[in-house]
């Protein structure tokens, strides 16, 4: 069975860009006779706004985008993440790390690498067990050992972007699974939750496409299935940057949900219907159009050890 999901972070309300992703994921599920879930990604608790979850669900409901079961919250799933980390550690896929960001940057600078704005330097493997591990220092974080994979090059097919490839070891390095502040990292949480909820198809914004290779590598390490992926176009601000809560994107105005949905649909390349349909008729019209635009959901690719 097709199972899709929309996973907003309650650090603020939905803006125009997040409504595009929500609509696309809902349409893909409905166009292919599937189920649609909502998962609240609230593991970064210091950044979460207490009222945001309820308000996001109200925004979605006003637009006719209701899930097929009650929303799940990542903040209640810590035991699942710990079990996954324990599994990875026992198999040699995860290890503790004592490095601070400053130490990583200093080590890479000694190699002639400088951090570009907004881009993290690849982790150089300083605390890998085969390089001496922690050397008596306290652990700050836990990382995935990308060197455990037969190959860290991930090739995958995006339903919209086409063929994609990244060598995770060289582009990212051993990435964080549990942060220095004790919070769970996004990469581990999303992979564990997608597997636990049986998610078969992920439809989300194009800005998350570069996370996909890391998630596929982690799926393989955990023996979890790899979903099909489709990354949607981004909505840009007037200055050309992606709309985001970090740059104070305005919350979507759902006092006129048809207008908000029509704008989101246009970003997805969906036609505006003739006349003045209600929300239900509008969503049904776009579901049929989506089925033509994306005529068949991709087959699920098996996990590789």
PDB file of C-alpha atoms in Angstrom, residues 76-204:
ATOM      1  CA  UNK A  76       7.577  11.119  21.843  1.00  0.00           C
ATOM      2  CA  UNK A  77       9.729   8.662  19.897  1.00  0.00           C
ATOM      3  CA  UNK A  78      13.067   8.952  21.664  1.00  0.00           C
ATOM      4  CA  UNK A  79      13.098   5.277  22.681  1.00  0.00           C
ATOM      5  CA  UNK A  80      12.859   4.242  19.012  1.00  0.00           C
ATOM      6  CA  UNK A  81      15.797   6.453  18.099  1.00  0.00           C
ATOM      7  CA  UNK A  82      17.875   5.069  20.975  1.00  0.00           C
ATOM      8  CA  UNK A  83      17.211   1.497  19.837  1.00  0.00           C
ATOM      9  CA  UNK A  84      18.303   2.403  16.318  1.00  0.00           C
ATOM     10  CA  UNK A  85      21.488   4.053  17.610  1.00  0.00           C
ATOM     11  CA  UNK A  86      22.220   0.992  19.772  1.00  0.00           C
ATOM     12  CA  UNK A  87      21.738  -1.254  16.725  1.00  0.00           C
ATOM     13  CA  UNK A  88      24.095   0.876  14.636  1.00  0.00           C
ATOM     14  CA  UNK A  89      26.712   0.996  17.399  1.00  0.00           C
ATOM     15  CA  UNK A  90      26.647  -2.761  17.932  1.00  0.00           C
ATOM     16  CA  UNK A  91      27.164  -3.283  14.196  1.00  0.00           C
ATOM     17  CA  UNK A  92      30.072  -0.815  14.014  1.00  0.00           C
ATOM     18  CA  UNK A  93      28.042   1.738  12.072  1.00  0.00           C
ATOM     19  CA  UNK A  94      28.017   4.417  14.804  1.00  0.00           C
ATOM     20  CA  UNK A  95      30.610   5.807  17.190  1.00  0.00           C
ATOM     21  CA  UNK A  96      30.955   8.618  19.768  1.00  0.00           C
ATOM     22  CA  UNK A  97      32.703  11.831  18.771  1.00  0.00           C
ATOM     23  CA  UNK A  98      34.446  14.437  20.946  1.00  0.00           C
ATOM     24  CA  UNK A  99      34.942  17.069  18.232  1.00  0.00           C
ATOM     25  CA  UNK A 100      33.513  20.574  18.399  1.00  0.00           C
ATOM     26  CA  UNK A 101      32.676  22.490  15.241  1.00  0.00           C
ATOM     27  CA  UNK A 102      35.700  24.721  15.842  1.00  0.00           C
ATOM     28  CA  UNK A 103      37.999  21.700  16.064  1.00  0.00           C
ATOM     29  CA  UNK A 104      36.623  20.280  12.812  1.00  0.00           C
ATOM     30  CA  UNK A 105      37.102  23.607  11.036  1.00  0.00           C
ATOM     31  CA  UNK A 106      40.665  23.925  12.395  1.00  0.00           C
ATOM     32  CA  UNK A 107      41.564  20.424  11.240  1.00  0.00           C
ATOM     33  CA  UNK A 108      40.124  21.023   7.788  1.00  0.00           C
ATOM     34  CA  UNK A 109      41.770  24.451   7.567  1.00  0.00           C
ATOM     35  CA  UNK A 110      45.117  22.737   8.159  1.00  0.00           C
ATOM     36  CA  UNK A 111      44.325  20.719   5.043  1.00  0.00           C
ATOM     37  CA  UNK A 112      43.525  23.857   3.067  1.00  0.00           C
ATOM     38  CA  UNK A 113      39.734  23.584   3.317  1.00  0.00           C
ATOM     39  CA  UNK A 114      37.632  26.561   4.383  1.00  0.00           C
ATOM     40  CA  UNK A 115      33.961  26.510   5.285  1.00  0.00           C
ATOM     41  CA  UNK A 116      31.672  28.292   2.851  1.00  0.00           C
ATOM     42  CA  UNK A 117      28.762  30.269   4.227  1.00  0.00           C
ATOM     43  CA  UNK A 118      25.837  27.975   4.985  1.00  0.00           C
ATOM     44  CA  UNK A 119      27.812  24.831   4.127  1.00  0.00           C
ATOM     45  CA  UNK A 120      29.278  22.446   6.691  1.00  0.00           C
ATOM     46  CA  UNK A 121      32.727  21.014   6.095  1.00  0.00           C
ATOM     47  CA  UNK A 122      32.901  17.224   5.702  1.00  0.00           C
ATOM     48  CA  UNK A 123      33.791  15.527   8.963  1.00  0.00           C
ATOM     49  CA  UNK A 124      37.391  14.238   8.678  1.00  0.00           C
ATOM     50  CA  UNK A 125      36.872  11.111  10.798  1.00  0.00           C
ATOM     51  CA  UNK A 126      39.002  12.317  13.712  1.00  0.00           C
ATOM     52  CA  UNK A 127      37.248  10.184  16.356  1.00  0.00           C
ATOM     53  CA  UNK A 128      36.759   7.043  14.302  1.00  0.00           C
ATOM     54  CA  UNK A 129      37.589   3.926  16.356  1.00  0.00           C
ATOM     55  CA  UNK A 130      40.348   2.922  13.933  1.00  0.00           C
ATOM     56  CA  UNK A 131      41.962   6.335  14.467  1.00  0.00           C
ATOM     57  CA  UNK A 132      42.072   6.081  18.239  1.00  0.00           C
ATOM     58  CA  UNK A 133      38.504   7.009  19.131  1.00  0.00           C
ATOM     59  CA  UNK A 134      37.870   9.530  21.893  1.00  0.00           C
ATOM     60  CA  UNK A 135      41.398   9.352  23.357  1.00  0.00           C
ATOM     61  CA  UNK A 136      40.058   9.908  26.862  1.00  0.00           C
ATOM     62  CA  UNK A 137      37.883  12.892  25.919  1.00  0.00           C
ATOM     63  CA  UNK A 138      34.154  12.984  26.749  1.00  0.00           C
ATOM     64  CA  UNK A 139      31.766  12.142  23.935  1.00  0.00           C
ATOM     65  CA  UNK A 140      29.843  15.095  22.528  1.00  0.00           C
ATOM     66  CA  UNK A 141      27.892  13.515  19.685  1.00  0.00           C
ATOM     67  CA  UNK A 142      27.366  10.225  17.862  1.00  0.00           C
ATOM     68  CA  UNK A 143      28.154   9.831  14.162  1.00  0.00           C
ATOM     69  CA  UNK A 144      27.469   7.372  11.356  1.00  0.00           C
ATOM     70  CA  UNK A 145      30.628   5.619  10.165  1.00  0.00           C
ATOM     71  CA  UNK A 146      30.340   6.067   6.391  1.00  0.00           C
ATOM     72  CA  UNK A 147      33.447   3.912   5.931  1.00  0.00           C
ATOM     73  CA  UNK A 148      31.416   0.852   6.929  1.00  0.00           C
ATOM     74  CA  UNK A 149      29.537   0.910   3.640  1.00  0.00           C
ATOM     75  CA  UNK A 150      30.910  -1.157   0.731  1.00  0.00           C
ATOM     76  CA  UNK A 151      30.584   2.115  -1.155  1.00  0.00           C
ATOM     77  CA  UNK A 152      29.539   5.501   0.188  1.00  0.00           C
ATOM     78  CA  UNK A 153      28.437   6.635  -3.264  1.00  0.00           C
ATOM     79  CA  UNK A 154      24.646   6.812  -3.393  1.00  0.00           C
ATOM     80  CA  UNK A 155      22.879   6.796  -6.760  1.00  0.00           C
ATOM     81  CA  UNK A 156      19.151   7.376  -6.680  1.00  0.00           C
ATOM     82  CA  UNK A 157      16.324   8.424  -8.947  1.00  0.00           C
ATOM     83  CA  UNK A 158      14.119  11.362  -8.062  1.00  0.00           C
ATOM     84  CA  UNK A 159      10.732  11.309  -9.753  1.00  0.00           C
ATOM     85  CA  UNK A 160      11.043  14.981 -10.686  1.00  0.00           C
ATOM     86  CA  UNK A 161      14.777  15.776 -10.630  1.00  0.00           C
ATOM     87  CA  UNK A 162      15.882  12.585 -12.364  1.00  0.00           C
ATOM     88  CA  UNK A 163      19.147  10.722 -11.713  1.00  0.00           C
ATOM     89  CA  UNK A 164      21.048  11.921  -8.631  1.00  0.00           C
ATOM     90  CA  UNK A 165      24.387  10.884  -7.144  1.00  0.00           C
ATOM     91  CA  UNK A 166      26.536  11.777  -4.150  1.00  0.00           C
ATOM     92  CA  UNK A 167      29.529  10.226  -2.414  1.00  0.00           C
ATOM     93  CA  UNK A 168      28.460  10.789   1.178  1.00  0.00           C
ATOM     94  CA  UNK A 169      31.882  10.055   2.669  1.00  0.00           C
ATOM     95  CA  UNK A 170      33.573  12.779   0.618  1.00  0.00           C
ATOM     96  CA  UNK A 171      30.732  15.303   0.386  1.00  0.00           C
ATOM     97  CA  UNK A 172      29.503  15.100   3.992  1.00  0.00           C
ATOM     98  CA  UNK A 173      31.679  12.733   5.980  1.00  0.00           C
ATOM     99  CA  UNK A 174      30.514  10.860   9.066  1.00  0.00           C
ATOM    100  CA  UNK A 175      27.328  12.746   9.871  1.00  0.00           C
ATOM    101  CA  UNK A 176      25.705  13.293  13.258  1.00  0.00           C
ATOM    102  CA  UNK A 177      23.035  10.925  14.601  1.00  0.00           C
ATOM    103  CA  UNK A 178      22.780  12.412  18.081  1.00  0.00           C
ATOM    104  CA  UNK A 179      23.820  15.970  18.728  1.00  0.00           C
ATOM    105  CA  UNK A 180      26.181  17.355  21.345  1.00  0.00           C
ATOM    106  CA  UNK A 181      23.190  18.872  23.192  1.00  0.00           C
ATOM    107  CA  UNK A 182      21.628  15.418  23.517  1.00  0.00           C
ATOM    108  CA  UNK A 183      18.922  16.011  20.905  1.00  0.00           C
ATOM    109  CA  UNK A 184      18.358  13.512  18.113  1.00  0.00           C
ATOM    110  CA  UNK A 185      19.565  14.520  14.675  1.00  0.00           C
ATOM    111  CA  UNK A 186      17.078  14.960  11.852  1.00  0.00           C
ATOM    112  CA  UNK A 187      18.692  12.281   9.668  1.00  0.00           C
ATOM    113  CA  UNK A 188      18.267   9.479  12.203  1.00  0.00           C
ATOM    114  CA  UNK A 189      14.775  10.523  13.294  1.00  0.00           C
ATOM    115  CA  UNK A 190      13.354  10.774   9.778  1.00  0.00           C
ATOM    116  CA  UNK A 191      14.767   7.407   8.682  1.00  0.00           C
ATOM    117  CA  UNK A 192      13.550   5.596  11.801  1.00  0.00           C
ATOM    118  CA  UNK A 193      10.101   7.185  11.561  1.00  0.00           C
ATOM    119  CA  UNK A 194       9.650   6.543   7.840  1.00  0.00           C
ATOM    120  CA  UNK A 195      10.479   2.873   8.422  1.00  0.00           C
ATOM    121  CA  UNK A 196       8.273   2.571  11.513  1.00  0.00           C
ATOM    122  CA  UNK A 197       5.300   4.194   9.781  1.00  0.00           C
ATOM    123  CA  UNK A 198       5.730   2.177   6.600  1.00  0.00           C
ATOM    124  CA  UNK A 199       6.259   5.249   4.425  1.00  0.00           C
ATOM    125  CA  UNK A 200       6.676   4.160   0.817  1.00  0.00           C
ATOM    126  CA  UNK A 201       6.742   7.549  -0.939  1.00  0.00           C
ATOM    127  CA  UNK A 202       8.333  10.800   0.221  1.00  0.00           C
ATOM    128  CA  UNK A 203       7.217  14.028  -1.449  1.00  0.00           C
ATOM    129  CA  UNK A 204       8.922  17.131  -0.044  1.00  0.00           C
TER     130      UNK A 204
END
